Short mmCIF file of C-alpha atoms in Angstrom, two decimals:
data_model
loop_
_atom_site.label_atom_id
_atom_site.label_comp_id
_atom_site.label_asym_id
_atom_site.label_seq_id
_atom_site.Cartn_x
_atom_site.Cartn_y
_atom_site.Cartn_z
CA UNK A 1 25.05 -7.37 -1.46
CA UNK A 2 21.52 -9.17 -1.66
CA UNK A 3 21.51 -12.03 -0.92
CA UNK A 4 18.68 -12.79 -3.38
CA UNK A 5 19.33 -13.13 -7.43
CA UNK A 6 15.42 -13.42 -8.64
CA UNK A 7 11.72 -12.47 -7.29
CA UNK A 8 8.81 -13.28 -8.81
CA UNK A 9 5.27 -12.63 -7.58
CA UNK A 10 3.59 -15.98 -6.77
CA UNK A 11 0.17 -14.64 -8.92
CA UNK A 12 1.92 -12.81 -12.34
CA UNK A 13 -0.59 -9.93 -12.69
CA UNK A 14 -0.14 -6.85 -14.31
CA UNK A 15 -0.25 -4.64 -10.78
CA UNK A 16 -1.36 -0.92 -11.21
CA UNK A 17 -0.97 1.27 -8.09
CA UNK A 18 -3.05 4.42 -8.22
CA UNK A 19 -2.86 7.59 -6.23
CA UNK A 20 -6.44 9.37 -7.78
CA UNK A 21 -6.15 12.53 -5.16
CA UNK A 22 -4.09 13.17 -1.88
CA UNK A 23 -6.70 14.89 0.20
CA UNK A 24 -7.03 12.59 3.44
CA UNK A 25 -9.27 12.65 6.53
CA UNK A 26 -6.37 12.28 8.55
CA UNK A 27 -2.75 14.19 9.33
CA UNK A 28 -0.82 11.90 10.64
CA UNK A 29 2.74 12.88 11.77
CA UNK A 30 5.08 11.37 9.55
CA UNK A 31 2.79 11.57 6.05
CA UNK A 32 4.99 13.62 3.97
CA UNK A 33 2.73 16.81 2.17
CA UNK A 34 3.04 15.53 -1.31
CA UNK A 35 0.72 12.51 0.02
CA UNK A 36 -2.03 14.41 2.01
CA UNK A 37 -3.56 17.40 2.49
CA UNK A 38 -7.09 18.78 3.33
CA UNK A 39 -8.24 20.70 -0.27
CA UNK A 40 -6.59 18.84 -3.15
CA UNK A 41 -9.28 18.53 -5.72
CA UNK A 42 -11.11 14.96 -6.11
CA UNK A 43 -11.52 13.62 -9.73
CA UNK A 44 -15.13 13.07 -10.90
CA UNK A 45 -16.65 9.76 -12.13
CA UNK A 46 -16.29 10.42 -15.75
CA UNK A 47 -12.37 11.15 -15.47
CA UNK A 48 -11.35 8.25 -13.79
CA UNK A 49 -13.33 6.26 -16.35
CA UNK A 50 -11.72 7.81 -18.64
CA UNK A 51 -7.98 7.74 -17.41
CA UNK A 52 -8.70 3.71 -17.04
CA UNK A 53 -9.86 3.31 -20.42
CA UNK A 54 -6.64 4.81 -21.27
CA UNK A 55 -4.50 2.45 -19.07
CA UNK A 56 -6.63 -0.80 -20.71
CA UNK A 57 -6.02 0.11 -24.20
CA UNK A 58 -2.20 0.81 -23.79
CA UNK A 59 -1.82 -2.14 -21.47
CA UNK A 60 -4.09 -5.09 -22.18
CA UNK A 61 -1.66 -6.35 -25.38
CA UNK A 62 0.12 -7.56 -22.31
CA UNK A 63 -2.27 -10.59 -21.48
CA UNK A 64 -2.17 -10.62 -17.90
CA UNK A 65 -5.21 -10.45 -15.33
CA UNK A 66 -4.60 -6.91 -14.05
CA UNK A 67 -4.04 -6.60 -10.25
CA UNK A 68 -5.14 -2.71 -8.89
CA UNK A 69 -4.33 -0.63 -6.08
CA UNK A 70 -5.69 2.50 -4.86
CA UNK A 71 -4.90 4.08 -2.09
CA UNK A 72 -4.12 8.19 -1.20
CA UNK A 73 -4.82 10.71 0.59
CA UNK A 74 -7.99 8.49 1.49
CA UNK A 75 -9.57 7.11 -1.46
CA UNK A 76 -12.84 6.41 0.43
CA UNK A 77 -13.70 10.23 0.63
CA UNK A 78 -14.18 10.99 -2.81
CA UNK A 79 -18.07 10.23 -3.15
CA UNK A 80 -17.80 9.11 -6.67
CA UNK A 81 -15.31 6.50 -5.66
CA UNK A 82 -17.20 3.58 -4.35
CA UNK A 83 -19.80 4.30 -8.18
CA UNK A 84 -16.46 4.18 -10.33
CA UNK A 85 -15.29 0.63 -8.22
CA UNK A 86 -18.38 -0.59 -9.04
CA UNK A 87 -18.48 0.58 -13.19
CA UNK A 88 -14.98 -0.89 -13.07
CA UNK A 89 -16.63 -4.30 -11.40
CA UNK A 90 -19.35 -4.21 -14.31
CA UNK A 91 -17.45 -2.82 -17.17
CA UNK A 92 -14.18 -4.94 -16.46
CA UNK A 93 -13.84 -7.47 -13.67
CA UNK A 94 -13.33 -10.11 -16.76
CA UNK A 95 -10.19 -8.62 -16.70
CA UNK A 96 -9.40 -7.90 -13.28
CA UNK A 97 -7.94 -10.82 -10.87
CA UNK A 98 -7.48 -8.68 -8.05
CA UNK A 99 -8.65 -5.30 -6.95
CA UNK A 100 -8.67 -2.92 -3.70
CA UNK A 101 -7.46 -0.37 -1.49
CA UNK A 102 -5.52 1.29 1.39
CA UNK A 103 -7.72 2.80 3.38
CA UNK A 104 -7.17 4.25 7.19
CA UNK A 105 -10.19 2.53 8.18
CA UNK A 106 -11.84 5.62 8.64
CA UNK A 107 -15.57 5.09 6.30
CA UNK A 108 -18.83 3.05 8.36
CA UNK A 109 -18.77 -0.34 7.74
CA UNK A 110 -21.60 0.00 5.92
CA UNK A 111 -19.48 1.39 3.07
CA UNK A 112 -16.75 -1.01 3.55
CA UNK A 113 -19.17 -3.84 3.25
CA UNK A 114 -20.33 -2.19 0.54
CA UNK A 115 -17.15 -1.53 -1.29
CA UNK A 116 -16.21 -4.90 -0.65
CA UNK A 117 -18.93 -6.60 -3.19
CA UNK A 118 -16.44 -5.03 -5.95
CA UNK A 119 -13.14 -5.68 -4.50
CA UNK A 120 -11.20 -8.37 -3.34
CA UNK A 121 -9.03 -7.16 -1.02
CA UNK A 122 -9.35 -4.04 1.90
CA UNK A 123 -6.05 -2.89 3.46
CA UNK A 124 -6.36 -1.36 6.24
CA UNK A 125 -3.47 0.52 7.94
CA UNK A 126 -3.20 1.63 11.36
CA UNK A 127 -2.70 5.23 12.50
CA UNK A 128 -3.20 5.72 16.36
CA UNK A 129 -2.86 9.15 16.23
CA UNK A 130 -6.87 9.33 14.63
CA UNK A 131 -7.67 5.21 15.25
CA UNK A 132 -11.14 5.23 16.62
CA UNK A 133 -12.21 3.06 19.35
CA UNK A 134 -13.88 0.67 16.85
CA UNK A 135 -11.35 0.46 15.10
CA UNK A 136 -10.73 -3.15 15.34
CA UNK A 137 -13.89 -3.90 15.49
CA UNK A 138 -14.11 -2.94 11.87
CA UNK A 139 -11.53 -5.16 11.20
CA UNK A 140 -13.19 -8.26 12.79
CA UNK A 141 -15.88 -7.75 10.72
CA UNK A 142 -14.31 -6.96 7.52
CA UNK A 143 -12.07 -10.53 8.06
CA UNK A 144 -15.51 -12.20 8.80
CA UNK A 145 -17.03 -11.27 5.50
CA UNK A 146 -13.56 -11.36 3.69
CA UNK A 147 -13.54 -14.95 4.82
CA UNK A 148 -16.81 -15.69 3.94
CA UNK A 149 -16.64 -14.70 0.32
CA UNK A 150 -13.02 -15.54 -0.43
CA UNK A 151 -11.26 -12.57 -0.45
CA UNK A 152 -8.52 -10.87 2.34
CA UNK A 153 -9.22 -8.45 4.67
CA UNK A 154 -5.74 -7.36 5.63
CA UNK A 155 -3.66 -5.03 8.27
CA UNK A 156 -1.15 -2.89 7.66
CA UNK A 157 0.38 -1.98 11.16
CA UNK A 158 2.35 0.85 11.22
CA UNK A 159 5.13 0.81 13.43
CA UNK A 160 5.02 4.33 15.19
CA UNK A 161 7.72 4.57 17.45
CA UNK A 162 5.30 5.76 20.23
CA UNK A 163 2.98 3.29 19.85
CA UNK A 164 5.31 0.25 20.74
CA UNK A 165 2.53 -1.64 22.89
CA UNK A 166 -0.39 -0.60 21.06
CA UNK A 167 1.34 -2.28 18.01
CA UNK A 168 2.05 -5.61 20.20
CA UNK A 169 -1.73 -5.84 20.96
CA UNK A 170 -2.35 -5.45 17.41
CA UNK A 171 -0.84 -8.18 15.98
CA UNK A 172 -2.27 -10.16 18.92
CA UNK A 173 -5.40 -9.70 18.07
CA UNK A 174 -4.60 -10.72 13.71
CA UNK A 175 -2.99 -13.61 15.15
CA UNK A 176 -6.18 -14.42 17.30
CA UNK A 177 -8.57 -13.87 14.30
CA UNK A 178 -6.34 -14.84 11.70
CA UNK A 179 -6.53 -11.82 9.92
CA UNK A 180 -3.47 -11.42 7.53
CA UNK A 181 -0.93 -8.54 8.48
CA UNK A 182 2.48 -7.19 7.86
CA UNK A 183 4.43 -4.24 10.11
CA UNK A 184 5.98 -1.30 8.34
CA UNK A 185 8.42 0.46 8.94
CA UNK A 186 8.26 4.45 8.48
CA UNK A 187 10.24 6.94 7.42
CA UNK A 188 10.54 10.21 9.53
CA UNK A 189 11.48 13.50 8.55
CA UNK A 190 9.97 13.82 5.18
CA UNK A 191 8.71 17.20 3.69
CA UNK A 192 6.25 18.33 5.35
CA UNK A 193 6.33 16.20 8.12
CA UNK A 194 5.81 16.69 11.96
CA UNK A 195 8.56 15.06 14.58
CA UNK A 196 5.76 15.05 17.19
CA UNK A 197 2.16 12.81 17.61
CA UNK A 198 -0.95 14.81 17.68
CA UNK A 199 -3.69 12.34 19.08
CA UNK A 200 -7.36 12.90 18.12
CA UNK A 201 -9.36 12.52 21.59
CA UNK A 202 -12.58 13.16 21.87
CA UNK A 203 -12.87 15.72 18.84
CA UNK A 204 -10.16 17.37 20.92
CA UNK A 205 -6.28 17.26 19.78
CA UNK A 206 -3.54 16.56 22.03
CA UNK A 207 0.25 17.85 21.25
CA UNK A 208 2.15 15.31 22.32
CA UNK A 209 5.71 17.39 21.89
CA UNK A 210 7.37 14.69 24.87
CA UNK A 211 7.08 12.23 22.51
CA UNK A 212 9.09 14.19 19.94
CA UNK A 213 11.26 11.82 17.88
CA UNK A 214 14.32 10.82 18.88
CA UNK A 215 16.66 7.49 17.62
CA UNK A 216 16.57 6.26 21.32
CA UNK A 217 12.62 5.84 20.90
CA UNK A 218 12.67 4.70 17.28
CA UNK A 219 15.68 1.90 18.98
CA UNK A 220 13.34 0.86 21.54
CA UNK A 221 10.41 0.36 19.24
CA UNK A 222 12.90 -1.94 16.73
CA UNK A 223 13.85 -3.86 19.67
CA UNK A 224 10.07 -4.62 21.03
CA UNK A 225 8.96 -5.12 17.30
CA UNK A 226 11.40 -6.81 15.51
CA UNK A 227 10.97 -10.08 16.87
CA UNK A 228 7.44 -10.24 15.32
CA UNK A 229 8.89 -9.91 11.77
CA UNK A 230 10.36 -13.32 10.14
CA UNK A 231 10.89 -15.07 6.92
CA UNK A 232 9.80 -18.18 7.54
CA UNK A 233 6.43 -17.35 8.51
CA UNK A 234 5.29 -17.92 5.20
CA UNK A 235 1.34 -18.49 6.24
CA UNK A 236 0.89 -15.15 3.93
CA UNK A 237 2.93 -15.00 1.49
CA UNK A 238 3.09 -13.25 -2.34
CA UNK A 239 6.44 -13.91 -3.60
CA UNK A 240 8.78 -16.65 -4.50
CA UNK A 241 12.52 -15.93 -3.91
CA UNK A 242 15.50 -17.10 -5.57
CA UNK A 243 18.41 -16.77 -2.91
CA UNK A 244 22.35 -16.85 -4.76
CA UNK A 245 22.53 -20.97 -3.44
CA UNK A 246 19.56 -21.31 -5.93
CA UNK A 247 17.23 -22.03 -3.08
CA UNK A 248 13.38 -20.72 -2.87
CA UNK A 249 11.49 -19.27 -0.32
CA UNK A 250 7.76 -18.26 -0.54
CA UNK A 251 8.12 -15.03 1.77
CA UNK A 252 5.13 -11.98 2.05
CA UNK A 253 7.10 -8.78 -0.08
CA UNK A 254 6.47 -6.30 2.95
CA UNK A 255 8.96 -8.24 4.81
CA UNK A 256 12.20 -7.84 2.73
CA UNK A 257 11.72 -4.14 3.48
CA UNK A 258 11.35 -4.25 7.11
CA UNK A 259 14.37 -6.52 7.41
CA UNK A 260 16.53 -4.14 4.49
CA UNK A 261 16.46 -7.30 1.84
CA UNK A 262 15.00 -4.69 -0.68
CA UNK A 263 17.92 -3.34 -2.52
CA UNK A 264 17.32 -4.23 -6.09
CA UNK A 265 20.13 -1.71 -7.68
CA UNK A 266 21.15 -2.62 -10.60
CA UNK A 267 19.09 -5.56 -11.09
CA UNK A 268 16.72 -5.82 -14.48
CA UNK A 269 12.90 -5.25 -12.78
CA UNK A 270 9.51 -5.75 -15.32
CA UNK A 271 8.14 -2.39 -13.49
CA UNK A 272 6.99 -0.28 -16.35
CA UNK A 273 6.32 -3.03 -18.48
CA UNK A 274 4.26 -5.30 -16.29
CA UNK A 275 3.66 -2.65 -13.17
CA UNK A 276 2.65 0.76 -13.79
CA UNK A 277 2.34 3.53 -10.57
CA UNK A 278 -0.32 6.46 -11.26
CA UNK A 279 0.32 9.61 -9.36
CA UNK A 280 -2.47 11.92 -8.37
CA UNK A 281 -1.48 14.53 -11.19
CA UNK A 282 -1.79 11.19 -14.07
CA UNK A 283 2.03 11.23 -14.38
CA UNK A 284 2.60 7.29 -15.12
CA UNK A 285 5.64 5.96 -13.30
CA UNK A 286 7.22 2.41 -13.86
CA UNK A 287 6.29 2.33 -9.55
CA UNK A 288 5.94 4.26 -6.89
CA UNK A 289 10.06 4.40 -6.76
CA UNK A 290 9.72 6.61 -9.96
CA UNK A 291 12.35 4.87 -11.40
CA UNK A 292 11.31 5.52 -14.51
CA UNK A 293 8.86 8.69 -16.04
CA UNK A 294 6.15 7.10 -19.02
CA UNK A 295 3.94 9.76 -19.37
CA UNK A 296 0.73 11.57 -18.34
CA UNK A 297 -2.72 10.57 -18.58
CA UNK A 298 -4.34 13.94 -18.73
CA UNK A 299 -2.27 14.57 -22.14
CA UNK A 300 -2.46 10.79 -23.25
CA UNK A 301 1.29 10.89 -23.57
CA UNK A 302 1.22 7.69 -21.08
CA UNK A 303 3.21 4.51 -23.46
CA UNK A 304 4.03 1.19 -22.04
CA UNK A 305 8.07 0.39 -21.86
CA UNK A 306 8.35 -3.20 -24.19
CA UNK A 307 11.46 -4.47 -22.11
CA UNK A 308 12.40 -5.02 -18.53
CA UNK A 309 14.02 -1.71 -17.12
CA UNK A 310 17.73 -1.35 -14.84
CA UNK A 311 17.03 -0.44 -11.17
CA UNK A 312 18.32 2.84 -10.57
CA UNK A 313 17.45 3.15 -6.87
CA UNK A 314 19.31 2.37 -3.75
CA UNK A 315 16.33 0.65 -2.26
CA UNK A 316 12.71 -0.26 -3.14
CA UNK A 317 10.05 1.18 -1.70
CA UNK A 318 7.38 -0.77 0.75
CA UNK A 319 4.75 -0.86 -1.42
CA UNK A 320 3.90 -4.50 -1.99
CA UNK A 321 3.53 -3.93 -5.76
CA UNK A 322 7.15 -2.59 -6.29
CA UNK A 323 8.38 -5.15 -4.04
CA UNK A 324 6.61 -8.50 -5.61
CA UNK A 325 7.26 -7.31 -9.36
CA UNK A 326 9.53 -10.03 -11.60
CA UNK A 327 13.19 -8.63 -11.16
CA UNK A 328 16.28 -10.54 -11.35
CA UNK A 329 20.46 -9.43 -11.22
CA UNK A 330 22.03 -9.45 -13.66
#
């Protein structure tokens, strides 16, 4: 049972997640193949103006300040990516409250800087099997302008179960800059997936079969990590929670995941008619749980649900958008 009855995001936006392509820079171990590969087509300028016409005209009746999401595959390779951010900047950021992207913090900084005129948020996840040594670096300098200019430059630290100390210096080093971050938990063993690290050294590759996955690793890392995740540190936070005493708690979404507080079956949730997830082939799902199909964009079929939809799922997933969306039991 959860011991929640209501969430509500603490900024009520109408959030669209968007997957344009999954080809990715990267192959990191546990990325499942229907999220990355190395020759999936990219979409051109002119269709992704297109598909977000679409979205605005069957969405705006709505009335809410759209938040967006991209993310991949890695968004940043497509070279027509950072010119449609910036037509959507020009041609909509009226609309727009907040806009940005996942990225594996793999682009120059140039770029990033950049990119980050446009948007208002960069996410930046961690993935020590291809991190480069300037990695962080990046970040400090993403969190200085972010700062600067009012906007979040933010971490998303992946909690490889290899990686357990690597991850500890990590969040050291947010805490010391006070760069926003949350830890994720991953799941193994998806299609496609490795069970095994391969680190990038060097332009060399290292097969790292000793650290082949096993639940006495994945234990150890809960047991180091854990500790670093808690509800009450509500310094970042994007939801307001309604717990079954009728007490509220402002709490950051990513959290109820990590600690298993995101099991929303059953419950009424606004996804699909104030969240919409776009996969990379323009199918339109309610969010990235696909609880519910709405259409394509390639064959305009896309329509807007006008009521709140029943959670079908045993859990929700840990994207932030799913997670923060109005849902309440009923």
């Amino acid at each position: 049972m959860n011991q929640f009855t209501k969430i509500i995001p603490t900024e009520h936006c109408f959030l669209v997640s968007w997957i344009q392509h999954i080809r990715c820079n990267y192959d990191c171990m546990y990325c499942p193949e229907n999220r990355h590969n190395n020759y999936s087509p990219f979409p051109d300028f002119d269709t992704m103006c297109q598909h977000w016409k679409q979205v605005f005209e069957k969405t705006k009746h709505r009335n809410l300040p759209y938040g967006i999401s991209f993310s991949g595959g890695e968004a940043t390779i497509n070279k027509d990516f950072i010119s449609f951010i910036e037509w959507l900047s020009v041609n909509y950021g009226q609309n727009i409250a907040k806009v940005g992207i996942t990225t594996n913090g793999s682009a120059s900084i140039a770029y990033y800087l950049r990119l980050f005129e446009k948007l208002t948020f960069i996410s930046v996840s961690t993935h020590s099997e291809h991190m480069s040594n300037d990695f962080l670096n990046k970040i400090k300098i993403l969190n200085t302008y972010a700062k600067e200019h009012n906007k979040t430059a933010f971490v998303n630290v992946m909690q490889e179960y290899w990686a357990t100390e690597q991850i500890k210096k990590i969040i050291d080093f947010c805490k010391k800059h006070d760069i926003p971050y949350s830890i994720s938990k991953i799941n193994y063993n998806l299609p496609g997936s490795r069970t095994w690290p391969i680190f990038k050294i060097d332009k060399q590759y290292e097969d790292r079969r000793d650290l082949e996955l096993t639940q006495e690793l994945i234990d150890y890392s809960n047991q180091e990590i854990d500790p670093f995740v808690d509800l009450k540190d509500n310094k970042y936070y994007n939801i307001k929670t309604t717990s079954i005493d009728n007490s509220t708690q402002l709490i950051f979404a990513s959290s109820l995941r990590y600690l298993n507080l995101h099991r929303f079956k059953g419950w009424k949730c606004h996804a699909g008619l104030d969240r919409i997830f776009i996969a990379p082939d323009t199918s339109v799902y309610s969010a990235e749980c696909e609880n519910d199909f709405m259409g394509k964009l390639d064959d305009n079929s896309f329509k807007l649900f006008d009521s709140p939809q029943i959670c079908k799922r045993e859990t929700c997933t840990n994207n932030p958008d799913d997670l923060q969306v109005i849902k309440y039991a009923v």
